[in-house]
mmCIF file of C-alpha atoms in Angstrom:
data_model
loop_
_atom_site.group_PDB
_atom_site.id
_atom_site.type_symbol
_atom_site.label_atom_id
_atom_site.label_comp_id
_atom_site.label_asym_id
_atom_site.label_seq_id
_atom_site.Cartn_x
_atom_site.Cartn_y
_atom_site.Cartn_z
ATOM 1 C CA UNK A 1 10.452 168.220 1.528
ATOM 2 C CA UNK A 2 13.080 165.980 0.569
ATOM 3 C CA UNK A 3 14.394 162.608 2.317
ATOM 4 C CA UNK A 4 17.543 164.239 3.363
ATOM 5 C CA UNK A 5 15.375 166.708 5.189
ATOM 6 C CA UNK A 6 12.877 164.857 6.780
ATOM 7 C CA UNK A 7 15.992 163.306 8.833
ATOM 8 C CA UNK A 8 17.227 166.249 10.009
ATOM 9 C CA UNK A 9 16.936 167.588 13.428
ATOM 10 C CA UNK A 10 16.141 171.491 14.658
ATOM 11 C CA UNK A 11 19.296 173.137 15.385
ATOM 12 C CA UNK A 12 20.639 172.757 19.177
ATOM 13 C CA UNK A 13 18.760 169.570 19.680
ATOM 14 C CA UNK A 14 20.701 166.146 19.169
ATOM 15 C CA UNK A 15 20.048 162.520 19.535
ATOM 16 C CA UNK A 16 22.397 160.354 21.919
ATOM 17 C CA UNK A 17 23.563 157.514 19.729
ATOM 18 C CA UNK A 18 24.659 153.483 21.982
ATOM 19 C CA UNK A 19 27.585 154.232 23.015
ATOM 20 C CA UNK A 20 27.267 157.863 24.244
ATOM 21 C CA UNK A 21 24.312 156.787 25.471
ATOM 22 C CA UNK A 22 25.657 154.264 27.505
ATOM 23 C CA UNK A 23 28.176 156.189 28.879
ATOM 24 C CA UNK A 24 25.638 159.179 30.009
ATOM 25 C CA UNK A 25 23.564 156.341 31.949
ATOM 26 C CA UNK A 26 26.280 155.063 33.931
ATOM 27 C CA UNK A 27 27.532 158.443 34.843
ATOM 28 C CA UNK A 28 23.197 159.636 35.586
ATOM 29 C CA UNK A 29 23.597 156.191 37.694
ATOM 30 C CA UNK A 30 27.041 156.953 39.259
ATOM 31 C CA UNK A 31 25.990 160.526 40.228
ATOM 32 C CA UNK A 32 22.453 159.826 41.514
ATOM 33 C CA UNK A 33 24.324 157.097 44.068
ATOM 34 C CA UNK A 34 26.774 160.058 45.360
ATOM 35 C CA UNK A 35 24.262 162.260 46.145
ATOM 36 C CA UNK A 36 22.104 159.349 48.149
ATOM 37 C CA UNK A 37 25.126 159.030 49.515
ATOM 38 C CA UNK A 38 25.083 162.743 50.810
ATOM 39 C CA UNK A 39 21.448 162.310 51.970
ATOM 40 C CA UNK A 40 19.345 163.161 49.251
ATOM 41 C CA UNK A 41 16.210 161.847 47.963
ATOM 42 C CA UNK A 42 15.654 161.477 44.457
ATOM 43 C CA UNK A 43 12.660 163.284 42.638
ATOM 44 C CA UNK A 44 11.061 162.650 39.262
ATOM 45 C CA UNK A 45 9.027 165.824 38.254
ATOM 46 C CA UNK A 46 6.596 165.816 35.050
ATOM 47 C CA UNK A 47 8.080 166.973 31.929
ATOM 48 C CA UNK A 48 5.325 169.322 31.341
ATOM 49 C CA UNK A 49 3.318 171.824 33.881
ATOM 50 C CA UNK A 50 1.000 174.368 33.526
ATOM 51 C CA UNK A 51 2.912 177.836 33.327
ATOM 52 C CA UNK A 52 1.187 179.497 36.550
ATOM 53 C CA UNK A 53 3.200 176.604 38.789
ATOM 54 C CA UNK A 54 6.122 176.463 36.660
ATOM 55 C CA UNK A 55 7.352 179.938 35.682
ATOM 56 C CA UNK A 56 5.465 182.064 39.069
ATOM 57 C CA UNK A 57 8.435 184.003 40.408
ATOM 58 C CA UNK A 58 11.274 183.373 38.107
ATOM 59 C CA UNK A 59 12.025 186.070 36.112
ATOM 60 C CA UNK A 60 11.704 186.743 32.083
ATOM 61 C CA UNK A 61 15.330 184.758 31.499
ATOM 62 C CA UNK A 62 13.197 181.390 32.089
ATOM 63 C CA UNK A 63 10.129 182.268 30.577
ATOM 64 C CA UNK A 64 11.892 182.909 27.237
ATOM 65 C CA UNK A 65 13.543 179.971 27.423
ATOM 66 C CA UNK A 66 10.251 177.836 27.859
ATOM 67 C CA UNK A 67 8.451 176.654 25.228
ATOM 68 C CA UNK A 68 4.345 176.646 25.868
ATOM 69 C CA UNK A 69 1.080 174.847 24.536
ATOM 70 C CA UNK A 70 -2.510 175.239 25.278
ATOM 71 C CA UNK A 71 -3.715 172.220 27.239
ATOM 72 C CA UNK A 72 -6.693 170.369 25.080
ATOM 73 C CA UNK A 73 -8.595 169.471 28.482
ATOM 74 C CA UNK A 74 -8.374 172.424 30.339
ATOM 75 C CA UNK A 75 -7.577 175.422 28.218
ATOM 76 C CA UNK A 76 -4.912 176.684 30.429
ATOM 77 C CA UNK A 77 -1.159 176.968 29.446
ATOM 78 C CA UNK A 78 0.943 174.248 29.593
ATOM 79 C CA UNK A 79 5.054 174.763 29.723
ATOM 80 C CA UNK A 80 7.950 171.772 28.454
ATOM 81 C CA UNK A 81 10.257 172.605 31.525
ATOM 82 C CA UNK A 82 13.681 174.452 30.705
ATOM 83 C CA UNK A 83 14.788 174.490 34.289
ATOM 84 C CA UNK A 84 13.542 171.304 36.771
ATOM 85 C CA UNK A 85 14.877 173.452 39.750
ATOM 86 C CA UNK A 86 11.534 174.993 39.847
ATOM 87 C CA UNK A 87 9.390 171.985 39.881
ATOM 88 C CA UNK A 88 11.607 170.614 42.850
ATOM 89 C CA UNK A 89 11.093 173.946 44.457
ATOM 90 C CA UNK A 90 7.404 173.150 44.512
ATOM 91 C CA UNK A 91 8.117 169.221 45.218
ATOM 92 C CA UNK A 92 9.421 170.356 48.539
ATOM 93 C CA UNK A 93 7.088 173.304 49.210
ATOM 94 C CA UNK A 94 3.556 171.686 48.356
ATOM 95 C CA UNK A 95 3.751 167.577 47.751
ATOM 96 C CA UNK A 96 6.155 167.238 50.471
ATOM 97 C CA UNK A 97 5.794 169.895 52.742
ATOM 98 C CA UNK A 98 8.036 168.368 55.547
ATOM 99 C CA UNK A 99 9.012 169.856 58.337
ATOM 100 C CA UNK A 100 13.091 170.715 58.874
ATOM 101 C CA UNK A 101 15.515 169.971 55.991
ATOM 102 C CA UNK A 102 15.086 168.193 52.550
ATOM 103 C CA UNK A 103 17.441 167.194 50.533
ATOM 104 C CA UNK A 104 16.065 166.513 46.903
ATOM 105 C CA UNK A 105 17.950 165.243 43.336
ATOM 106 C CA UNK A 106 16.668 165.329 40.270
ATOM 107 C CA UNK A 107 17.836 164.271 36.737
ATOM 108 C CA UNK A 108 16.025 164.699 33.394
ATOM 109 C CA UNK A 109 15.630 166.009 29.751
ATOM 110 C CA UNK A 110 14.666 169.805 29.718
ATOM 111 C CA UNK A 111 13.594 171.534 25.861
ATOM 112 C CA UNK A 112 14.900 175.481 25.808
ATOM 113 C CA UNK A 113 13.123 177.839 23.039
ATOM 114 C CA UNK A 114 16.702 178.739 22.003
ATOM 115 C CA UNK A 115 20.197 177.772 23.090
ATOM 116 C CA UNK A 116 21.798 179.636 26.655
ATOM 117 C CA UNK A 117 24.918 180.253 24.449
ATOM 118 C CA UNK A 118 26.236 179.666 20.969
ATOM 119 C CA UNK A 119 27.446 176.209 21.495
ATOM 120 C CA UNK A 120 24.870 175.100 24.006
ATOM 121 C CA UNK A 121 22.755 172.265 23.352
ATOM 122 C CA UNK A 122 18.526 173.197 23.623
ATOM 123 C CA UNK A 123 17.652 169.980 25.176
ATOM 124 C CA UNK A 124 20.111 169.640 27.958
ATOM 125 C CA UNK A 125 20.433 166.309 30.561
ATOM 126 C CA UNK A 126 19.716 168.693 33.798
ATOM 127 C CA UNK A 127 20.480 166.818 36.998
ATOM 128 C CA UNK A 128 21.278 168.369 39.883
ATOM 129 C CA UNK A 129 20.900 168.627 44.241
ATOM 130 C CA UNK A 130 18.665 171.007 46.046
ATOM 131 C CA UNK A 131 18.830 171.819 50.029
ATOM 132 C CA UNK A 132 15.646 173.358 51.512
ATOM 133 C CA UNK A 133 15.029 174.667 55.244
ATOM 134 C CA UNK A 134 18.486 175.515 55.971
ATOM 135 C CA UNK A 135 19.652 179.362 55.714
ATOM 136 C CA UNK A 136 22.642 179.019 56.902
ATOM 137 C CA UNK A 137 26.326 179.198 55.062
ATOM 138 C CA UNK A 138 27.236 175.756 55.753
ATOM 139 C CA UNK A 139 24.224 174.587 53.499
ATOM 140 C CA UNK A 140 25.614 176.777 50.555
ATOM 141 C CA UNK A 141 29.083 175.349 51.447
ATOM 142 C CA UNK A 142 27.173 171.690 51.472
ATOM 143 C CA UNK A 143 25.986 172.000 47.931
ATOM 144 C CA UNK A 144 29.387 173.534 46.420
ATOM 145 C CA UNK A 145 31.327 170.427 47.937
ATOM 146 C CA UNK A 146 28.657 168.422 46.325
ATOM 147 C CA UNK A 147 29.355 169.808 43.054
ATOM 148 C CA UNK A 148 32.768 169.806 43.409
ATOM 149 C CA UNK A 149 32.384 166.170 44.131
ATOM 150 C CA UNK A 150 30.277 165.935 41.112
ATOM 151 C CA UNK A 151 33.172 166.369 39.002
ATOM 152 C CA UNK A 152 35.554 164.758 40.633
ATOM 153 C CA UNK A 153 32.987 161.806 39.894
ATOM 154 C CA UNK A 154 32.661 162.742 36.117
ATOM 155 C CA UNK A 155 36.646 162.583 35.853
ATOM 156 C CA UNK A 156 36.691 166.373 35.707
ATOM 157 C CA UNK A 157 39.051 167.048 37.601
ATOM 158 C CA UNK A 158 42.201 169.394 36.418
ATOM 159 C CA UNK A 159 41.904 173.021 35.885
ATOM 160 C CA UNK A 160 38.645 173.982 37.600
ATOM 161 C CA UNK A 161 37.459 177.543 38.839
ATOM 162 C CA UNK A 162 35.145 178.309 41.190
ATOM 163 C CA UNK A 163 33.827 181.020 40.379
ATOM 164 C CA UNK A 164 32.037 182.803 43.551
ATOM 165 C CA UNK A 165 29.068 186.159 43.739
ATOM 166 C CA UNK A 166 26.881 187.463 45.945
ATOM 167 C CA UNK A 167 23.508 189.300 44.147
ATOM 168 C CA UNK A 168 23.674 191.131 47.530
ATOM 169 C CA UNK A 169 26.424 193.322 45.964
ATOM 170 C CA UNK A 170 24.632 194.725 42.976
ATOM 171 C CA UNK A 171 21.423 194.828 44.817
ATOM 172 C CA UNK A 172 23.067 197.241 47.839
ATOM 173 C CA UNK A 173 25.242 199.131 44.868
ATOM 174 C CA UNK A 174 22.126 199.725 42.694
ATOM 175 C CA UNK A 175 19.618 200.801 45.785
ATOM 176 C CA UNK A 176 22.364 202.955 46.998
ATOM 177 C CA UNK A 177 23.023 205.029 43.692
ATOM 178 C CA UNK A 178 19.240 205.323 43.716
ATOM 179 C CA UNK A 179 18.298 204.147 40.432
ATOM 180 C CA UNK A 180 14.285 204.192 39.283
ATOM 181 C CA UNK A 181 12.878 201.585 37.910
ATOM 182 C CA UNK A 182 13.382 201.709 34.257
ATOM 183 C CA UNK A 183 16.869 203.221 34.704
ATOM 184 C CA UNK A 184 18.431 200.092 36.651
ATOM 185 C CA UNK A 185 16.945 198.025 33.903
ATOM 186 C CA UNK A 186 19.065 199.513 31.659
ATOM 187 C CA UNK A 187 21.937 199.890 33.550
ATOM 188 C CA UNK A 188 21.285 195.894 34.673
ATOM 189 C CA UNK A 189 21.694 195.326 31.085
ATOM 190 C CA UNK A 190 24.905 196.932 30.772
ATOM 191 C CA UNK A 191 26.380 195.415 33.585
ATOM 192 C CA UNK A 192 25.715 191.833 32.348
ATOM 193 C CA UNK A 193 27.888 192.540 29.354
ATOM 194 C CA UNK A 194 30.517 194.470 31.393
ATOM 195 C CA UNK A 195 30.231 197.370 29.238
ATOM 196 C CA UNK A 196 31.856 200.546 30.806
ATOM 197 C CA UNK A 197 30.656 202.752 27.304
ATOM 198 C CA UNK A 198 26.946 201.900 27.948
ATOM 199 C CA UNK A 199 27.237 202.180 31.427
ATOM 200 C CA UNK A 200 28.606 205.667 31.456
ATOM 201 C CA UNK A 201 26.001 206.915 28.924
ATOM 202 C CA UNK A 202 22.949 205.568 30.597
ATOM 203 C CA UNK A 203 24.174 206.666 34.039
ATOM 204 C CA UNK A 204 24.929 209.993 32.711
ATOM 205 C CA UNK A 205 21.922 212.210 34.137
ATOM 206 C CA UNK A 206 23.081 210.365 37.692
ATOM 207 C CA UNK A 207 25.169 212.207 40.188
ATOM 208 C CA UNK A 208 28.706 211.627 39.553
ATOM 209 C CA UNK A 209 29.181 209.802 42.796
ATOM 210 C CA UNK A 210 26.160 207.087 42.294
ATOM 211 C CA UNK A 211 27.913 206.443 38.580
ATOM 212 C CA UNK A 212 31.396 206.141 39.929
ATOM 213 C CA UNK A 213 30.123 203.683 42.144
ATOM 214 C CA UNK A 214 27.920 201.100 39.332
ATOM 215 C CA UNK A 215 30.864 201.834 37.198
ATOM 216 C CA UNK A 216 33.038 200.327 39.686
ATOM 217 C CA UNK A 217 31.664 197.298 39.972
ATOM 218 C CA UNK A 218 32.860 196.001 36.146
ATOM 219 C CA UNK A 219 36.327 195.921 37.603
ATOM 220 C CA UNK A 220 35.533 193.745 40.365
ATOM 221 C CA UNK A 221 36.721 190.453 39.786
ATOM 222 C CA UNK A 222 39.698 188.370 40.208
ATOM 223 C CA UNK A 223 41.317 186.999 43.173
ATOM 224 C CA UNK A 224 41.054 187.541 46.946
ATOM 225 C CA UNK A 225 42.676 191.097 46.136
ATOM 226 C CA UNK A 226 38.631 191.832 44.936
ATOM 227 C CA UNK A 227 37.036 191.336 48.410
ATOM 228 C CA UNK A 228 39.753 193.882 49.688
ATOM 229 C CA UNK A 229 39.221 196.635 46.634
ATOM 230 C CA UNK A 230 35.300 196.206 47.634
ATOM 231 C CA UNK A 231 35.539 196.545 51.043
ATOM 232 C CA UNK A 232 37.464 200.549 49.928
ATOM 233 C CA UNK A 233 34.935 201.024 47.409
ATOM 234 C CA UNK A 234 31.564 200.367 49.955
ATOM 235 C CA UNK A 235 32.883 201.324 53.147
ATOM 236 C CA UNK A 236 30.912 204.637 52.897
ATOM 237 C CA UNK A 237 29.059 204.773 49.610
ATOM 238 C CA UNK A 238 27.084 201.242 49.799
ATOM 239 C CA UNK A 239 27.615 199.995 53.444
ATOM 240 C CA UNK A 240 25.100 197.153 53.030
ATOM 241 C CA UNK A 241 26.845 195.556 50.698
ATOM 242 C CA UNK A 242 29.850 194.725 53.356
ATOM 243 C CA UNK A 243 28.055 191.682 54.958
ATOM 244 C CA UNK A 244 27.901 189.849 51.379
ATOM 245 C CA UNK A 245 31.341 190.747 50.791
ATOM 246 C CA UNK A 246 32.071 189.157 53.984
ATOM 247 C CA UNK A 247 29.883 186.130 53.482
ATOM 248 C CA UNK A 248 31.665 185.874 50.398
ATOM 249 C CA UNK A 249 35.407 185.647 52.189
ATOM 250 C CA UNK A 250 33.670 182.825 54.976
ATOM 251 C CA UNK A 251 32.458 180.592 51.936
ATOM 252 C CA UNK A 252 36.098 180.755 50.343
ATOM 253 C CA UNK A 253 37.525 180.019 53.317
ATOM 254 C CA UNK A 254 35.668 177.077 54.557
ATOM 255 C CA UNK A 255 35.943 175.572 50.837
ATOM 256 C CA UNK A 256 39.438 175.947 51.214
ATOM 257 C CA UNK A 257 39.846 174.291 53.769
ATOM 258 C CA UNK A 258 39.318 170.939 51.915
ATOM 259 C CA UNK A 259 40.510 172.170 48.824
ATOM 260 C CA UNK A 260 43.616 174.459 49.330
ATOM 261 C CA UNK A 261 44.272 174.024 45.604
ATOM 262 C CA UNK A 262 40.975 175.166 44.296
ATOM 263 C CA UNK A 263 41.179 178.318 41.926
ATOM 264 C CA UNK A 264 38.449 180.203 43.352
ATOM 265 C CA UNK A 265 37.309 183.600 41.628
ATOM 266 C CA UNK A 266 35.552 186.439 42.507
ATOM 267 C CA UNK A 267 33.092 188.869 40.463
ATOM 268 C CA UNK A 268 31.147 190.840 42.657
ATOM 269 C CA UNK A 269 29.213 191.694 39.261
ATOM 270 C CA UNK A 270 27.749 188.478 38.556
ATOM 271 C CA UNK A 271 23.994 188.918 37.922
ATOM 272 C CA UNK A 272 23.174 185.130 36.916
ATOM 273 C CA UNK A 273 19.994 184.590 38.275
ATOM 274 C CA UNK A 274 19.566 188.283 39.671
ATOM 275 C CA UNK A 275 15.990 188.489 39.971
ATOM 276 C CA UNK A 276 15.484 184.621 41.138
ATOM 277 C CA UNK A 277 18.682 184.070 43.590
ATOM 278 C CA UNK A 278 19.209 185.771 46.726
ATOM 279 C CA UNK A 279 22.360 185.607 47.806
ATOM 280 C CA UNK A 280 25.287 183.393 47.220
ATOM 281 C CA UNK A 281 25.804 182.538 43.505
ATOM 282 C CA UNK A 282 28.517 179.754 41.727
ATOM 283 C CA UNK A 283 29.640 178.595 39.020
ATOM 284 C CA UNK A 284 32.377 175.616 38.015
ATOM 285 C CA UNK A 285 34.058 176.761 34.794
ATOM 286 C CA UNK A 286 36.819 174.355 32.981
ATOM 287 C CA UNK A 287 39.850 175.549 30.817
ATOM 288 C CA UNK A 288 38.961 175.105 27.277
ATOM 289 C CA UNK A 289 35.200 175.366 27.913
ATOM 290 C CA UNK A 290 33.544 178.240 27.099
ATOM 291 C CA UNK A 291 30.097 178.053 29.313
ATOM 292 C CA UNK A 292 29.796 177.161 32.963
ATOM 293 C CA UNK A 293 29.583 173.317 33.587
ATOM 294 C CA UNK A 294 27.593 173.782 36.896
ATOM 295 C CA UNK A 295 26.207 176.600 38.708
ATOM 296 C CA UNK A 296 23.429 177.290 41.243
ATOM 297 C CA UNK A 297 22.986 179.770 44.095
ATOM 298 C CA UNK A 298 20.934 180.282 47.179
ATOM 299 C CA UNK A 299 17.553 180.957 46.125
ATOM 300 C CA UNK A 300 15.004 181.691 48.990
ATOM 301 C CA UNK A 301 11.664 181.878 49.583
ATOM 302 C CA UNK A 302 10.328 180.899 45.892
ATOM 303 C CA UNK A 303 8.036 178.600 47.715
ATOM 304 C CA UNK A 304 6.249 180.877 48.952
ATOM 305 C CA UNK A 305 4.182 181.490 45.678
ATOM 306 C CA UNK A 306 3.291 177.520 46.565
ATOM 307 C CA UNK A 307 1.745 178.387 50.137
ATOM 308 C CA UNK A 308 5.208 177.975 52.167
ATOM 309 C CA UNK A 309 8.368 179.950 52.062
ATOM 310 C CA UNK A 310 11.570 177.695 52.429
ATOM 311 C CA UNK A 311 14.896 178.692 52.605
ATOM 312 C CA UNK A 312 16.771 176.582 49.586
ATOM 313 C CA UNK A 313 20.045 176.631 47.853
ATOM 314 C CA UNK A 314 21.289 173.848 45.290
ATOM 315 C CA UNK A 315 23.271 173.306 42.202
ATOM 316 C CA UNK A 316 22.689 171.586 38.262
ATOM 317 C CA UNK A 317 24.681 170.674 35.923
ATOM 318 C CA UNK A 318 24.118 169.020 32.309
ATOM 319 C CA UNK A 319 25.173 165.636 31.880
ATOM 320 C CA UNK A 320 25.729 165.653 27.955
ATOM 321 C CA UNK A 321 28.160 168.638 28.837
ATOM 322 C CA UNK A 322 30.411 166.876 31.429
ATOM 323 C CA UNK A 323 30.294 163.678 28.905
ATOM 324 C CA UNK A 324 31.910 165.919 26.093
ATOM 325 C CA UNK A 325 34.553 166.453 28.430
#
């Protein structure tokens, strides 16, 4: 090994030189002091927990992402954290375990196996805001004012879409075409990437009707025109899927209403988070940047694995990402 390389760094993790440094603390500082603002407590979890508590219930998307050790003293498996929303999740459901609503924040280092997207970094500033033991839609409007807010904080302020799902709407489309088991996984697949050719071919032993309606949903998303189209497209085939369409038009609407000038938009595809949110998903996109620079959801009941089932929806976003901006 030369000199040159024993300087280097693996690929997708970076070091934050004085003055970016200094910059990232007094925005950490600035943003932690909004959301005690709004109410919530701040929360330092451990950088490192053992797997069972830290991955239960999550789905494969964070598991991958995690990189694991065996613990020396115990034997078990420990995990670095790639997502703190999960340890917060527990915070609330087992070391708190208060009654009513909690409102938690968090900020911290996280270590990924491999980067989320091409340009993403693999050891990512999360912070973020979580809202447990409140199921109702002003708590999901709560947090996406808060992140909204967030930005407005960070100076980013110009050219921002919201962009707004519901996993309610591929769950009712998929369970109405009647898909088994290994079939929706690969039809799940295909609708992540938006790929009508795949789609058709793996949903070609399905009845023409059930495929017409999967298909479908790839073209929805865009404006307010999108809730209309989807209300046509389920009003007899996937019924169940109307009150998340709905839910969907209430949330726009009440966000509106302190930010007429938001660009809010729709894709009633979105299957972030699929098998860990359950029900209203978001994401705050930029012009000229390529990945989302917040997003969260409404994520339900993943307490329960922790002895008590909370209602909880909540937001993150990564501070070295609204710094480049």
């Amino acid at each position: 090994m030369t000199s040159v390389d024993r300087w280097q760094l693996p690929d997708g993790i970076e070091e934050v030189l004085p003055a970016r440094a200094a910059t990232v603390e007094r925005l950490r500082r600035r943003l932690l002091d909004l959301y005690r603002s709004w109410g919530y407590q701040l929360v330092i979890p451990p950088l490192m927990e053992f797997t069972d508590s830290l991955l239960t219930g999550l789905g494969q998307d964070l598991d991958l992402l995690t990189f694991k050790m065996t613990d020396q003293l115990t034997g078990r498996t420990l995990g670095v954290r790639a997502d703190i929303t999960p340890q917060v999740a527990r915070i609330d459901a087992h070391s708190l375990a208060q009654q009513g609503v909690s409102r938690l924040c968090y900020a911290g280092s996280t270590l990924h196996t491999r980067p989320k997207t091409l340009m993403a970094s693999r050891s990512p500033i999360q912070l973020g805001a979580e809202l447990y033991g409140d199921d109702s839609p002003a708590a999901d409007v709560e947090v996406i004012r808060l992140l909204l807010e967030t930005l407005h904080c960070a100076g980013v302020e110009h050219d921002v879409t919201l962009d707004l799902g519901h996993v309610g709407i591929p769950e009712a489309v998929l369970d109405a075409a009647g898909l088994d088991g290994e079939l929706e996984a690969v039809v799940f697949d295909a609708l992540q990437r938006k790929s009508v050719p795949d789609l058709t071919e793996a949903l070609a032993s399905v009845p023409a009707a059930a495929a017409d309606l999967v298909i479908g949903l790839v073209d929805l998303h865009g404006d307010d025109s999108v809730l209309t189209r989807a209300r046509e497209l389920f009003a007899e085939s996937a019924p169940q899927a109307l009150a998340a369409v709905d839910a969907l038009q209430d949330l726009a609407t009440d966000i509106r209403h302190d930010q007429p000038d938001l660009n809010i938009y729709f894709d009633l595809a979105e299957l972030r988070g699929y098998h860990y949110h359950t029900g209203i998903v978001f994401a705050a996109y930029v012009a000229g940047h390529g990945q989302a620079l917040a997003n969260g959801g409404r994520y339900n009941d993943v307490g329960a694995v922790f002895g008590r089932a909370r209602p909880a929806t909540g937001f993150a976003t990564d501070l070295k990402a609204l710094i480049d901006l």
